Amino acid sequence: MNWRRIGKLMKKELLQTLRDRRLLGVLFLAPVFQLFLFGYAVSTDVNHVATAVYDADRTAASRQLVERFMRSGYFDYRAALDHPAQIDHLLNTGKVQMVLHIPRGFANDLQRGRTAQVQSIMDGTDSTTAGIAAGYVEGVVRAYAAGISVERLVRARGVVSSVPGIDARLRVWYNPELKSVQFMVPGVLCMILLIITMMMTALAIVKEKEIGTLEQLIVTPITATELMLGKTLPFLLIGLVDLAAVLLVAAHVFHVAVAGSVLLLFAISILFLMTTLGLGIFISTISKTQHEATLTSFFFFLPFILLSGFMFPVENMPRVVQWITYAIPLRYFLEVIRGIFLKGNDLSVLWPHVLVLAAFGITIISVSAWRFQKRVG
Amino acid sequence: MMHNPEFAIRAAGLRKCFGSITAVDDLNLDVTPGEIFGLVGPDGAGKTTTMRMLCGILHPDAGSAEVAGFDVRRDPEAVKRRIGYMPQRFSLYGDLTVAENLFFFANIYQVPREERLRKEAEVLAFSRLAPFRTRQAQYLSGGMKQKLALACTLIHTPSVLFLDEPTTGVDPVSRRDFWRILYDLVKAGVTIFVSTPYMDEAERCNRIALVNRGRVAICDTPEGLKARMRGEMWEVVADSARQAKMALASVPAVRGTQVFGDRLHVMIEGDGEAAIHMALQRAGVTAAGVRRIAPGLEDVFISLFSEQSDE
């Protein structure tokens, strides 16, 4: 193997990449843009549920409940209804996501010590948001009910200090504000590395096939291994530059800094890149045109994105699907990245994932290299 | 390392199949060092496949090949260092400049710096591309692209040059230029193996092999090939060359006819002139002129292959 020749090939590859404005944009602007998109726009935080209120009771108690809702910070007051027929229209047109209905007799029931009823009608089209909002509704109502009970007790006994009760406090570690950007940044990072290195490698090789330069290279003394390294190492470099760019933007724009070792993050990323570069080479060996290579890449992206835990938590998937996720290398990388990023984990915790990643990387790159050699050599 | 092989290229029993199609079938060739050897044949005859096997891009299913004295299968690296291959289609990096393409290939062949500079100046001079050094290859004209491709295959001073239909789609002036360069290369001792579907180009070779259906039908100098033709070649100029052709088709001595615009080339055995006049008269075709001509390679080619397909 001749490293100088590999170096020349890499240099040529980088020269071509830097000369292609559009490619340059895809490689360096798209990752940052994606981060902004996921960081700002695609937030799974629910805190502005558009709410209409149909208060049929119109008492001090009902108004107090509505006020509690609005003060919680999760609901935005949009409209007051005076007829139940309006509910359907508002939800249907999407003007509100929730209608809070306080039936007539609400205050009366409370006064008499009967169970009072409150209804919240939710737009379930976006099931995630609806589910989270329902949790908030319950919380607000429960707090209100508890307040009333305590008031009753106090009034009955005339003492304040001896009210028994359990005070449950929720403490969220690693991401105390439960901000989705904290959770998203590591995910976006994985996506970017996956897309850029896998697809770009495949395209770069297939492009040479398409324009005929691959054949021109085959008649030179360059070996298949040199050719493969010369075509993949530039994208390893670009992937690492992207990683650094995303880390910088995450730290300075989103104030999501890496809790653990940045060095470890880079080291394990290189391990993961073996898998993606290997897949890129593999795709190039089964595609004749860049078009085919792009489509084949998507064939790999989808399971990676859907089954890795990037979009949906693996724990929520059906048992059989959960088994399949063990075959998705991104799943392990995602755990490692989130671990280093949010929890500050080190190798003593992460080693099993790292081992699996290494096994995937070595296997995939070996198989791909073998196929490439057979095709080119 | 000096290497003086008896043959620049030697192929014995080469065979290559693609699925059920046999592209090259028991092909034999001997090319002497320093000659321009032409591989001539219709499209699909197996010219490109043969060339790709000789360059080590394709592995033959059977047979053996030696190029520049080295076995293509056993010692592909030694072969690759000594050959240049210019495929039919322009296949350089369009987004790199003329100089960058040359530089890249020089580096891949590991041409030492001083030799590279000397060689670069040399190929830029003969290809007249020096003024376009900094232009991206994709913005060159067809003829210039062709010359750049040739320049890139020469940067490492190969001893055997493979050119697959090098002037297809190139204008006549560039084509003439191109051949001028090839003759200079041969003077410098390079062996040139060129495939072409054009007869005028075949005539420029020292020796040619006519290939058809994956086999060498005949291999000789252009003159030798013409001399092999049985019978005489006559040209008939008539108002309707097609009518003349029909009239002559029934004459037993006629071996073949070929229409070229308003002219008809007739290959005939025995006393040609009398037979032609008689046949035309009988059919009522008036001929403006009937004269004997020297057969071109094209006539040889057509007569050979039509004979073969008659079998």
Coordinates of C-alpha atoms in Angstrom, one line a residue, chain A residues 23-35 242:
Chain A
L23 CA -21.9 20.0 -2.4
L24 CA -20.1 22.4 -0.1
G25 CA -23.4 23.7 1.0
V26 CA -24.7 20.2 1.6
L27 CA -21.6 19.2 3.6
F28 CA -21.2 22.2 5.8
L29 CA -24.3 24.4 5.8
A30 CA -26.9 21.7 5.9
P31 CA -25.7 20.2 9.2
V32 CA -25.9 23.6 11.0
F33 CA -29.2 24.3 9.3
Q34 CA -30.6 21.0 10.5
L35 CA -29.4 21.7 14.0
D242 CA -19.0 18.6 10.7

